[in-house]
Tab-separated table of C-alpha atoms and ligand atoms in Angstrom:
chain	number	residue	atom	x	y	z
A	973	MET	CA	101.384	18.925	265.884
A	974	LYS	CA	98.901	15.303	266.899
A	975	LEU	CA	99.262	14.314	263.393
A	976	SER	CA	103.070	14.563	263.758
A	977	LYS	CA	103.029	12.703	266.933
A	978	SER	CA	100.399	9.742	266.201
A	979	ILE	CA	101.431	9.304	262.159
A	980	ILE	CA	104.530	11.200	261.544
A	981	LEU	CA	106.740	10.512	263.697
A	982	PRO	CA	105.810	6.511	264.560
A	983	PHE	CA	106.330	6.387	260.644
A	984	LEU	CA	110.039	8.388	260.978
A	985	ASP	CA	110.585	5.396	263.881
A	986	TRP	CA	109.835	2.672	261.705
A	987	VAL	CA	111.369	3.836	258.932
A	988	ASP	CA	115.140	4.537	261.070
A	989	TYR	CA	114.579	0.983	262.531
A	990	ARG	CA	115.448	-0.547	259.196
A	991	LEU	CA	117.338	1.981	257.485
A	992	PRO	CA	118.879	4.444	260.392
A	993	VAL	CA	119.072	7.547	257.528
A	994	PHE	CA	117.933	9.999	260.262
A	995	SER	CA	120.249	8.652	263.481
A	996	TYR	CA	123.090	9.185	260.756
A	997	ALA	CA	121.460	12.630	259.859
A	998	ARG	CA	121.540	13.406	263.485
A	999	HIS	CA	124.355	11.939	264.306
A	1000	ASN	CA	126.612	13.758	261.342
A	1001	LEU	CA	124.683	16.635	260.762
A	1002	ILE	CA	123.108	18.215	264.281
A	1003	ASP	CA	124.462	16.539	267.115
A	1004	TYR	CA	127.917	16.291	265.823
A	1005	PRO	CA	130.899	17.782	267.728
A	1006	THR	CA	132.469	20.778	266.073
A	1007	PRO	CA	135.617	22.591	267.766
A	1008	LYS	CA	134.019	25.355	269.371
A	1009	ASN	CA	136.534	27.706	268.024
A	1010	LEU	CA	136.366	27.463	264.184
A	1011	ASN	CA	136.389	30.700	262.337
A	1012	TYR	CA	134.672	31.747	258.792
A	1013	TRP	CA	137.819	30.095	257.070
A	1014	TRP	CA	135.866	26.567	257.469
A	1015	ASN	CA	132.552	28.009	256.061
A	1016	PHE	CA	134.685	27.051	252.249
A	1017	GLY	CA	134.062	23.521	252.147
A	1018	SER	CA	129.964	23.231	253.231
A	1019	LEU	CA	130.269	26.313	250.162
A	1020	ALA	CA	132.052	24.162	247.860
A	1021	GLY	CA	129.693	21.820	248.713
A	1022	ILE	CA	126.570	23.982	247.828
A	1023	VAL	CA	128.504	25.006	244.395
A	1024	LEU	CA	129.247	21.216	242.816
A	1025	MET	CA	125.602	20.968	243.432
A	1026	ILE	CA	124.749	23.816	241.456
A	1027	MET	CA	126.645	23.008	239.018
A	1028	ILE	CA	125.481	19.704	238.560
A	1029	ILE	CA	121.660	20.913	238.428
A	1030	THR	CA	122.528	23.686	236.161
A	1031	GLY	CA	124.810	21.194	234.036
A	1032	PHE	CA	122.212	18.874	233.552
A	1033	PHE	CA	119.429	21.180	232.354
A	1034	LEU	CA	122.278	22.889	230.361
A	1035	ALA	CA	123.039	19.049	228.555
A	1036	ILE	CA	119.202	18.950	227.554
A	1037	ASN	CA	119.785	21.853	224.876
A	1038	TYR	CA	122.413	21.018	224.012
A	1039	THR	CA	124.500	19.294	220.659
A	1040	PRO	CA	127.479	17.524	221.364
A	1041	HIS	CA	128.509	17.899	217.716
A	1042	THR	CA	131.008	19.783	216.051
A	1043	ASP	CA	128.035	21.760	213.135
A	1044	TYR	CA	125.695	22.803	215.917
A	1045	ALA	CA	127.848	23.100	219.324
A	1046	PHE	CA	128.556	26.775	218.924
A	1047	SER	CA	124.689	27.292	217.388
A	1048	SER	CA	123.343	25.023	220.174
A	1049	VAL	CA	124.663	27.707	223.380
A	1050	GLU	CA	123.569	30.807	221.293
A	1051	HIS	CA	119.967	29.023	220.870
A	1052	LEU	CA	120.263	28.605	224.189
A	1053	MET	CA	121.258	31.973	225.562
A	1054	ARG	CA	118.591	33.599	222.845
A	1055	ASP	CA	115.820	31.295	222.810
A	1056	VAL	CA	115.365	28.772	225.719
A	1057	ASN	CA	113.509	30.420	228.646
A	1058	TYR	CA	116.469	31.446	230.871
A	1059	GLY	CA	119.407	29.867	229.472
A	1060	TRP	CA	121.224	32.645	229.718
A	1061	LEU	CA	120.509	32.715	233.218
A	1062	LEU	CA	121.725	28.441	233.521
A	1063	ARG	CA	124.742	29.427	231.137
A	1064	PHE	CA	126.092	32.660	233.301
A	1065	MET	CA	125.244	30.251	236.671
A	1066	HIS	CA	127.109	27.321	234.834
A	1067	ALA	CA	129.774	29.286	233.464
A	1068	ASN	CA	130.593	31.423	236.650
A	1069	GLY	CA	129.677	28.527	239.344
A	1070	GLY	CA	133.161	26.748	237.577
A	1071	SER	CA	135.435	30.086	238.613
A	1072	MET	CA	133.842	30.733	242.081
A	1073	PHE	CA	133.776	27.011	242.304
A	1074	PHE	CA	138.130	26.781	241.751
A	1075	ILE	CA	138.168	30.297	244.205
A	1076	LEU	CA	136.632	28.422	247.204
A	1077	VAL	CA	138.539	25.699	246.369
A	1078	TYR	CA	141.690	27.608	246.243
A	1079	ILE	CA	140.794	29.389	249.616
A	1080	HIS	CA	140.239	26.669	250.905
A	1081	MET	CA	143.243	24.159	250.381
A	1082	PHE	CA	145.398	27.888	251.258
A	1083	ARG	CA	143.493	27.698	254.691
A	1084	GLY	CA	144.187	24.234	254.681
A	1085	LEU	CA	148.115	24.873	254.267
A	1086	TYR	CA	147.971	27.777	256.905
A	1087	PHE	CA	146.412	25.381	259.770
A	1088	GLY	CA	147.943	23.064	259.263
A	1089	SER	CA	145.348	20.731	258.320
A	1090	PHE	CA	147.216	18.083	256.247
A	1091	LYS	CA	148.944	16.891	259.303
A	1092	ALA	CA	148.456	13.758	260.900
A	1093	PRO	CA	145.787	12.085	261.301
A	1094	ARG	CA	143.920	14.011	258.293
A	1095	GLU	CA	147.012	13.140	256.112
A	1096	LEU	CA	144.390	11.165	253.995
A	1097	LEU	CA	141.351	13.626	253.900
A	1098	TRP	CA	143.957	15.825	252.323
A	1099	ILE	CA	145.188	13.683	250.103
A	1100	ILE	CA	141.826	12.674	248.767
A	1101	GLY	CA	141.331	16.485	248.395
A	1102	VAL	CA	144.441	16.789	246.276
A	1103	VAL	CA	142.225	13.897	243.864
A	1104	ILE	CA	139.145	16.202	244.172
A	1105	TYR	CA	141.404	19.300	242.893
A	1106	LEU	CA	142.399	16.610	239.786
A	1107	ALA	CA	139.290	16.107	238.901
A	1108	MET	CA	138.183	19.845	238.969
A	1109	MET	CA	140.825	20.639	236.496
A	1110	GLY	CA	139.708	17.431	234.534
A	1111	THR	CA	136.345	18.341	234.416
A	1112	ALA	CA	136.133	22.333	233.738
A	1113	PHE	CA	138.958	21.654	230.859
A	1114	MET	CA	136.111	19.165	229.057
A	1115	GLY	CA	133.525	21.688	230.062
A	1116	TYR	CA	135.465	24.553	228.371
A	1117	VAL	CA	135.763	22.910	225.130
A	1118	LEU	CA	132.414	22.136	224.862
A	1119	PRO	CA	130.626	25.941	223.579
A	1120	TRP	CA	133.383	25.407	220.157
A	1121	GLY	CA	134.597	28.322	220.467
A	1122	GLN	CA	138.033	29.381	218.899
A	1123	MET	CA	139.516	29.369	222.847
A	1124	SER	CA	137.778	25.753	223.066
A	1125	TYR	CA	139.112	24.505	220.046
A	1126	TRP	CA	142.530	25.725	220.344
A	1127	GLY	CA	142.958	25.694	224.041
A	1128	ALA	CA	141.704	21.670	223.651
A	1129	THR	CA	144.881	21.914	220.793
A	1130	VAL	CA	147.528	23.106	223.223
A	1131	ILE	CA	146.661	21.190	226.394
A	1132	THR	CA	145.959	17.356	224.492
A	1133	SER	CA	149.266	17.960	222.150
A	1134	LEU	CA	150.924	17.990	225.492
A	1135	PHE	CA	150.757	13.727	225.742
A	1136	SER	CA	152.761	13.700	222.192
A	1137	ALA	CA	155.797	14.849	224.883
A	1138	VAL	CA	155.308	11.546	226.793
A	1139	PRO	CA	158.206	8.833	225.010
A	1140	LEU	CA	156.874	6.198	222.857
A	1141	ILE	CA	153.516	6.177	223.367
A	1142	GLY	CA	152.560	9.685	223.394
A	1143	ASP	CA	151.089	10.094	219.801
A	1144	THR	CA	148.920	7.105	220.803
A	1145	ILE	CA	147.581	8.817	223.618
A	1146	VAL	CA	146.919	11.774	221.667
A	1147	THR	CA	145.531	9.949	218.651
A	1148	TRP	CA	143.159	8.159	221.527
A	1149	LEU	CA	142.585	11.321	223.222
A	1150	TRP	CA	141.031	12.768	220.240
A	1151	GLY	CA	139.356	9.722	218.936
A	1152	GLY	CA	141.719	10.247	215.342
A	1153	PHE	CA	144.390	12.613	214.083
A	1154	VAL	CA	142.822	15.691	214.212
A	1155	ILE	CA	140.513	17.517	217.058
A	1156	ASP	CA	137.054	16.879	215.526
A	1157	ASN	CA	133.630	15.978	216.330
A	1158	ASN	CA	135.011	12.681	218.000
A	1159	THR	CA	136.895	14.835	220.708
A	1160	LEU	CA	133.612	16.661	221.279
A	1161	THR	CA	132.008	13.217	221.650
A	1162	ARG	CA	134.262	11.763	224.512
A	1163	PHE	CA	134.781	15.701	226.569
A	1164	PHE	CA	130.842	16.276	226.931
A	1165	VAL	CA	130.572	12.102	228.048
A	1166	GLY	CA	133.712	12.726	230.265
A	1167	HIS	CA	132.521	16.340	231.782
A	1168	TYR	CA	129.218	14.773	232.135
A	1169	LEU	CA	130.524	12.134	234.184
A	1170	MET	CA	133.192	13.376	236.022
A	1171	PRO	CA	130.720	15.534	238.546
A	1172	MET	CA	129.383	12.136	239.235
A	1173	VAL	CA	132.670	11.233	240.277
A	1174	ILE	CA	133.661	14.098	242.264
A	1175	PHE	CA	130.911	13.932	244.041
A	1176	MET	CA	131.565	9.757	245.067
A	1177	LEU	CA	135.200	11.815	245.958
A	1178	VAL	CA	133.143	14.578	248.252
A	1179	ILE	CA	131.692	11.313	250.468
A	1180	VAL	CA	134.942	10.249	251.113
A	1181	HIS	CA	136.411	13.090	251.711
A	1182	MET	CA	133.596	13.739	254.261
A	1183	TRP	CA	134.122	10.206	255.592
A	1184	ALA	CA	137.530	11.113	256.975
A	1185	LEU	CA	137.079	14.293	258.227
A	1186	HIS	CA	134.171	12.554	260.326
A	1187	GLN	CA	136.825	9.951	261.562
A	1188	HIS	CA	139.159	12.665	263.049
A	1189	LYS	CA	136.416	15.784	262.908
A	1190	SER	CA	137.894	19.020	261.636
A	1191	ASN	CA	140.786	20.550	262.339
A	1192	ASN	CA	140.702	24.415	264.164
A	1193	PRO	CA	142.413	27.291	263.856
A	1194	LEU	CA	144.756	26.919	266.696
A	1195	GLY	CA	145.304	23.580	265.431
A	1196	VAL	CA	145.104	21.409	268.735
A	1197	ASP	CA	142.954	18.255	269.249
A	1198	MET	CA	139.607	18.229	270.798
A	1199	ARG	CA	140.600	16.204	274.094
A	1200	THR	CA	137.324	17.225	276.650
A	1201	PRO	CA	133.527	17.462	275.401
A	1202	ALA	CA	134.065	21.430	277.194
A	1203	ASP	CA	135.800	21.917	273.329
A	1204	SER	CA	132.872	21.638	271.037
A	1205	ILE	CA	129.585	22.248	270.266
A	1206	PRO	CA	127.235	20.888	267.994
A	1207	PHE	CA	127.038	21.396	264.313
A	1208	HIS	CA	123.574	22.926	264.511
A	1209	PRO	CA	122.593	25.714	265.236
A	1210	TYR	CA	126.018	26.707	266.031
A	1211	TYR	CA	127.542	26.533	262.415
A	1212	THR	CA	124.508	25.731	260.660
A	1213	ILE	CA	124.140	29.627	260.829
A	1214	LYS	CA	128.035	30.628	260.789
A	1215	ASP	CA	127.590	28.199	257.421
A	1216	MET	CA	124.308	30.462	256.229
A	1217	VAL	CA	126.208	33.468	256.939
A	1218	GLY	CA	128.956	32.820	254.983
A	1219	MET	CA	126.491	30.967	252.119
A	1220	GLY	CA	124.613	35.099	252.336
A	1221	VAL	CA	127.371	36.823	251.664
A	1222	PHE	CA	129.153	34.356	248.597
A	1223	PHE	CA	125.860	34.313	246.943
A	1224	ILE	CA	126.123	38.271	246.394
A	1225	VAL	CA	129.402	37.820	245.348
A	1226	TYR	CA	128.171	34.669	242.927
A	1227	PHE	CA	125.107	36.678	241.472
A	1228	GLY	CA	127.270	39.775	241.586
A	1229	PHE	CA	129.171	38.381	238.331
A	1230	VAL	CA	126.196	35.990	237.184
A	1231	PHE	CA	124.465	39.225	236.998
A	1232	PHE	CA	126.244	42.390	236.414
A	1233	ALA	CA	129.947	40.750	234.971
A	1234	PRO	CA	128.897	37.694	233.244
A	1235	ASP	CA	131.965	37.606	231.121
A	1236	PHE	CA	134.170	38.982	233.303
A	1237	PHE	CA	136.086	35.525	233.869
A	1238	GLY	CA	135.727	34.421	230.087
A	1239	GLU	CA	137.719	35.097	226.975
A	1240	PRO	CA	136.193	37.276	223.907
A	1241	ASP	CA	137.254	34.964	221.865
A	1242	ASN	CA	134.924	32.266	222.680
A	1243	TYR	CA	132.210	34.007	221.665
A	1244	ILE	CA	134.248	33.328	217.444
A	1245	GLU	CA	132.967	30.053	216.596
A	1246	ALA	CA	135.702	27.081	217.017
A	1247	ASN	CA	137.901	27.279	213.138
A	1248	PRO	CA	140.681	24.964	212.273
A	1249	LEU	CA	142.544	27.271	210.181
A	1250	VAL	CA	142.527	30.743	212.434
A	1251	THR	CA	144.860	30.460	215.330
A	1252	PRO	CA	143.992	32.965	218.098
A	1253	PRO	CA	147.206	34.984	218.401
A	1254	HIS	CA	146.679	34.608	222.307
A	1255	ILE	CA	146.108	31.056	223.475
A	1256	VAL	CA	145.411	31.476	227.623
A	1257	PRO	CA	143.326	28.949	229.356
A	1258	GLU	CA	140.776	29.611	231.948
A	1259	TRP	CA	142.189	31.683	234.680
A	1260	TYR	CA	142.052	28.995	237.616
A	1261	PHE	CA	145.374	26.691	235.053
A	1262	LEU	CA	147.251	30.157	234.576
A	1263	PRO	CA	150.305	29.390	237.476
A	1264	PHE	CA	150.327	25.364	236.164
A	1265	TYR	CA	150.242	27.028	232.653
A	1266	ALA	CA	153.634	29.369	233.646
A	1267	ILE	CA	155.019	26.265	235.168
A	1268	LEU	CA	154.642	24.322	231.702
A	1269	ARG	CA	155.994	27.266	229.842
A	1270	SER	CA	158.541	27.902	231.869
A	1271	ILE	CA	161.158	24.621	231.003
A	1272	ASP	CA	162.220	25.018	226.981
A	1273	ASN	CA	161.858	20.920	227.215
A	1274	LYS	CA	158.117	20.234	226.253
A	1275	LEU	CA	158.440	16.567	228.373
A	1276	ILE	CA	160.317	18.393	231.295
A	1277	GLY	CA	157.592	21.197	231.458
A	1278	VAL	CA	154.758	18.637	230.689
A	1279	ILE	CA	156.283	16.899	233.984
A	1280	ALA	CA	156.998	19.455	235.858
A	1281	MET	CA	153.026	20.983	235.552
A	1282	PHE	CA	151.908	18.045	236.189
A	1283	ALA	CA	154.148	18.226	239.631
A	1284	GLY	CA	153.024	21.441	240.599
A	1285	VAL	CA	149.766	19.803	241.490
A	1286	CYS	CA	150.971	16.077	242.805
A	1287	ILE	CA	153.906	17.593	245.054
A	1288	LEU	CA	150.500	18.147	246.926
A	1289	PHE	CA	149.686	15.019	247.842
A	1290	ALA	CA	153.454	14.300	249.433
A	1291	LEU	CA	153.008	17.647	251.884
A	1292	PRO	CA	152.006	16.226	254.476
A	1293	TRP	CA	155.575	14.284	254.683
A	1294	MET	CA	157.374	16.964	253.369
A	1295	ASP	CA	155.837	18.918	256.406
A	1296	ARG	CA	156.521	17.055	259.600
A	1297	CYS	CA	156.494	19.732	262.396
A	1298	ARG	CA	154.239	18.644	265.083
A	1299	VAL	CA	152.867	21.991	265.643
A	1300	ARG	CA	149.942	22.260	262.852
A	1301	SER	CA	148.412	25.941	262.969
A	1302	ALA	CA	151.176	28.657	261.751
A	1303	LYS	CA	149.530	31.073	264.642
A	1304	PHE	CA	152.273	29.328	266.619
A	1305	ARG	CA	155.093	28.937	263.520
A	1306	PRO	CA	156.340	32.740	262.991
A	1307	ILE	CA	159.002	31.497	260.746
A	1308	TYR	CA	156.792	29.232	258.479
A	1309	ARG	CA	154.050	31.652	258.290
A	1310	GLN	CA	156.127	33.990	256.476
A	1311	PHE	CA	156.938	31.656	254.289
A	1312	PHE	CA	153.260	30.851	253.914
A	1313	TRP	CA	152.467	34.573	252.077
A	1314	LEU	CA	155.938	34.226	250.121
A	1315	PHE	CA	153.999	30.737	248.678
A	1316	PHE	CA	151.045	32.436	248.552
A	1317	ALA	CA	152.235	35.823	246.717
A	1318	ASP	CA	154.497	33.068	244.438
A	1319	CYS	CA	150.879	31.029	243.721
A	1320	ILE	CA	149.482	34.444	242.490
A	1321	LEU	CA	152.710	35.546	240.294
A	1322	LEU	CA	153.010	32.664	238.517
A	1323	GLY	CA	149.209	33.019	237.709
A	1324	TYR	CA	149.731	36.806	236.693
A	1325	ILE	CA	152.816	34.975	234.332
A	1326	GLY	CA	150.924	32.333	232.520
A	1327	ALA	CA	148.539	35.019	231.439
A	1328	GLN	CA	151.523	36.918	229.854
A	1329	THR	CA	152.826	36.013	226.575
A	1330	ALA	CA	156.206	34.134	226.777
A	1331	VAL	CA	158.490	37.055	226.855
A	1332	GLU	CA	161.495	38.746	228.400
A	1333	PRO	CA	160.994	39.784	231.293
A	1334	PHE	CA	157.800	37.073	232.016
A	1335	VAL	CA	160.471	34.159	231.183
A	1336	THR	CA	162.724	34.905	233.665
A	1337	ILE	CA	160.640	35.841	236.166
A	1338	GLY	CA	158.629	32.918	235.615
A	1339	ARG	CA	161.415	30.972	235.884
A	1340	ILE	CA	162.350	32.371	239.319
A	1341	ALA	CA	158.657	31.723	240.690
A	1342	THR	CA	158.703	28.397	239.349
A	1343	ALA	CA	162.142	27.582	240.974
A	1344	TYR	CA	160.608	28.604	244.062
A	1345	TYR	CA	157.069	26.979	243.913
A	1346	PHE	CA	159.191	24.067	244.051
A	1347	ALA	CA	161.660	24.880	246.768
A	1348	HIS	CA	159.003	26.155	249.172
A	1349	PHE	CA	158.082	22.309	249.628
A	1350	LEU	CA	161.198	20.194	248.786
A	1351	ILE	CA	163.462	22.251	250.367
A	1352	ILE	CA	161.684	25.632	252.434
A	1353	CYS	CA	159.370	23.283	254.646
A	1354	PRO	CA	161.300	20.661	255.532
A	1355	LEU	CA	164.175	23.624	256.540
A	1356	ILE	CA	161.769	25.504	258.514
A	1357	CYS	CA	160.727	21.900	260.145
A	1358	LYS	CA	164.250	21.392	261.441
A	1359	PHE	CA	164.844	24.695	263.040
A	1360	GLU	CA	162.217	26.732	264.055
A	1361	ARG	CA	161.284	26.501	267.073
A	1362	PRO	CA	157.434	27.291	267.595
A	1363	LEU	CA	155.289	28.831	270.334
A	1364	VAL	CA	153.569	26.741	273.036
A	1365	PRO	CA	149.895	26.256	271.224
A	1366	PRO	CA	147.794	26.402	274.425
A	1367	GLU	CA	146.993	22.531	275.953
A	1368	SER	CA	143.297	22.804	274.367
A	1369	ILE	CA	140.668	24.289	272.770
A	1370	SER	CA	138.997	25.545	275.676
A	1371	ALA	CA	142.108	27.265	277.367
A	1372	GLY	CA	143.232	28.748	273.963
A	1373	VAL	CA	139.916	30.469	273.960
A	1374	LEU	CA	139.894	31.567	277.451
A	1375	LYS	CA	142.944	33.369	276.747
A	1376	ALA	CA	142.044	34.970	273.841
A	1377	GLN	CA	139.065	36.462	275.621
A	1378	LYS	CA	141.002	37.801	278.511
A	1379	GLY	CA	143.035	39.448	276.392
A	1380	ALA	CA	140.434	40.557	274.274
A	1381	GLU	CA	138.417	41.932	277.765
B	1239	LIG	C1	134.324	19.498	245.832
B	1239	LIG	C2	135.586	19.904	246.154
B	1239	LIG	C3	136.165	20.004	248.630
B	1239	LIG	C4	134.394	20.104	249.220
B	1239	LIG	C5	132.626	20.163	248.512
B	1239	LIG	C6	135.353	19.807	249.963
B	1239	LIG	C7	134.312	19.692	251.190
B	1239	LIG	C8	135.116	19.726	252.232
B	1239	LIG	C9	134.075	20.168	253.412
B	1239	LIG	C10	132.422	20.571	254.142
B	1239	LIG	C11	134.932	20.210	255.126
B	1239	LIG	C12	134.807	20.650	256.246
B	1239	LIG	C13	134.772	22.626	256.403
B	1239	LIG	C14	136.071	22.996	256.149
B	1239	LIG	O1	136.515	22.772	256.518
B	1239	LIG	O2	135.978	24.145	255.659
B	1239	LIG	C15	136.594	19.844	254.753
B	1239	LIG	C16	137.293	20.318	255.259
B	1239	LIG	C17	138.771	19.579	254.451
B	1239	LIG	N1	138.891	19.854	253.041
B	1239	LIG	FE1	137.389	19.402	251.525
B	1239	LIG	N2	136.797	20.029	250.047
B	1239	LIG	C18	137.149	20.247	249.063
B	1239	LIG	C19	138.363	19.969	248.265
B	1239	LIG	C20	139.317	19.890	249.203
B	1239	LIG	C21	140.859	20.086	248.326
B	1239	LIG	C22	141.031	20.041	246.714
B	1239	LIG	C23	141.546	20.077	249.367
B	1239	LIG	C24	143.246	19.980	249.041
B	1239	LIG	C25	143.954	19.585	248.295
B	1239	LIG	C26	141.290	19.778	250.607
B	1239	LIG	C27	141.165	19.424	252.075
B	1239	LIG	C28	140.529	18.981	253.357
B	1239	LIG	C29	141.484	19.365	254.226
B	1239	LIG	C30	142.537	19.064	255.301
B	1239	LIG	C31	139.767	19.418	255.416
B	1239	LIG	C32	140.377	20.062	256.951
B	1239	LIG	C33	140.097	20.739	257.020
B	1239	LIG	C34	140.305	21.250	258.850
B	1239	LIG	O3	139.636	20.517	259.448
B	1239	LIG	O4	140.911	22.294	259.109
B	1239	LIG	N3	138.802	19.653	250.490
B	1239	LIG	N4	136.220	19.623	253.266
């Protein structure tokens, strides 16, 4: 106690006066005013942040044991799994961490859709989120190629070849991506470099994401703004504790997969070394790409299919201007709420279709589900906004919380 008063505290003050890291942390992590009614759906952003850190750290240790060369990549991963102390743990944490990351971010995004967190003044926060999502997809795609298994090789072949559909410069883009005229060592090297670099870009984007979040603070289940100090509570200890509860549950699920079903999300074919002469009978991307893969395959024309696939993600950029209803939360939007769940079901259906072989009836179902996906954004959201009569939200967070409490009593 004495030591902290006589030496440590003055030293911290000295640093803080010159570089205010401690006051910044206090302002943004401890005293930070947070709506007092956040529920557990608001845990997923911080959980995604934790998994990002786990991915970067396990990725570093994997990289120091990995050889980015087509002759050695597969065996270097097998060597890591069998001979390196806890190599299997590192690899399973990283591989399953990727799937967990996408599960968390999908929940985080659907939370935003349900409670209208993408609406003014949080449009840029949402847009940065979509950029993060795109960056995550690119990173995951490149990472899946690195073990140089059959699915790595053929997945890379299918996806990179899609760019050849771009008029005039398509073949040039593919040659540039491959670093030659076939998928080979140059391709593997550039994917390794890209996979190592992109998480740093995602990390920077998350910082900007947080910056935008702290500008207008969090939305909340009622979707009304914080107006008085009575509407908020400090982030610490209330939400640090709540985040830790969420982390406990998350780690049980995550390590459940790592220790008891490490290959649950994987493809058995990827335990066979890449062979350009043998095409696997059924090439499927990782589960988190399946809805977009279904969109791609539901259109016969290659170029339009590729455009539709990218449009499926990029349409999210425009969402704040398509759903302009002033009431944010679906709690007060009875019609939007029904369509939200229909849209959710449609995304799951697209995922299911993406995993099937392209035969009837899956092709037709996929086409209908694709049409509905785009109709949700382009037609349904603007129409609901025009015709729905939302309920009146409470005038403040405190009023809403008190009303809910009285109702419960
Ligand atoms: C690396 C991935 C991501 C990380 C680490 C991350 C982190 C966070 C954190 C910590 C919060 C505050 C807590 C919370 O509301 O859950 C947040 C809020 C938010 N994020 Fe993300 N995020 C990520 C990806 C995304 C994506 C992909 C989107 C949308 C496309 C998105 C949209 C939002 C929005 C709209 C909010 C404000 C929510 C509200 O206040 O209700 N984020 N994010």
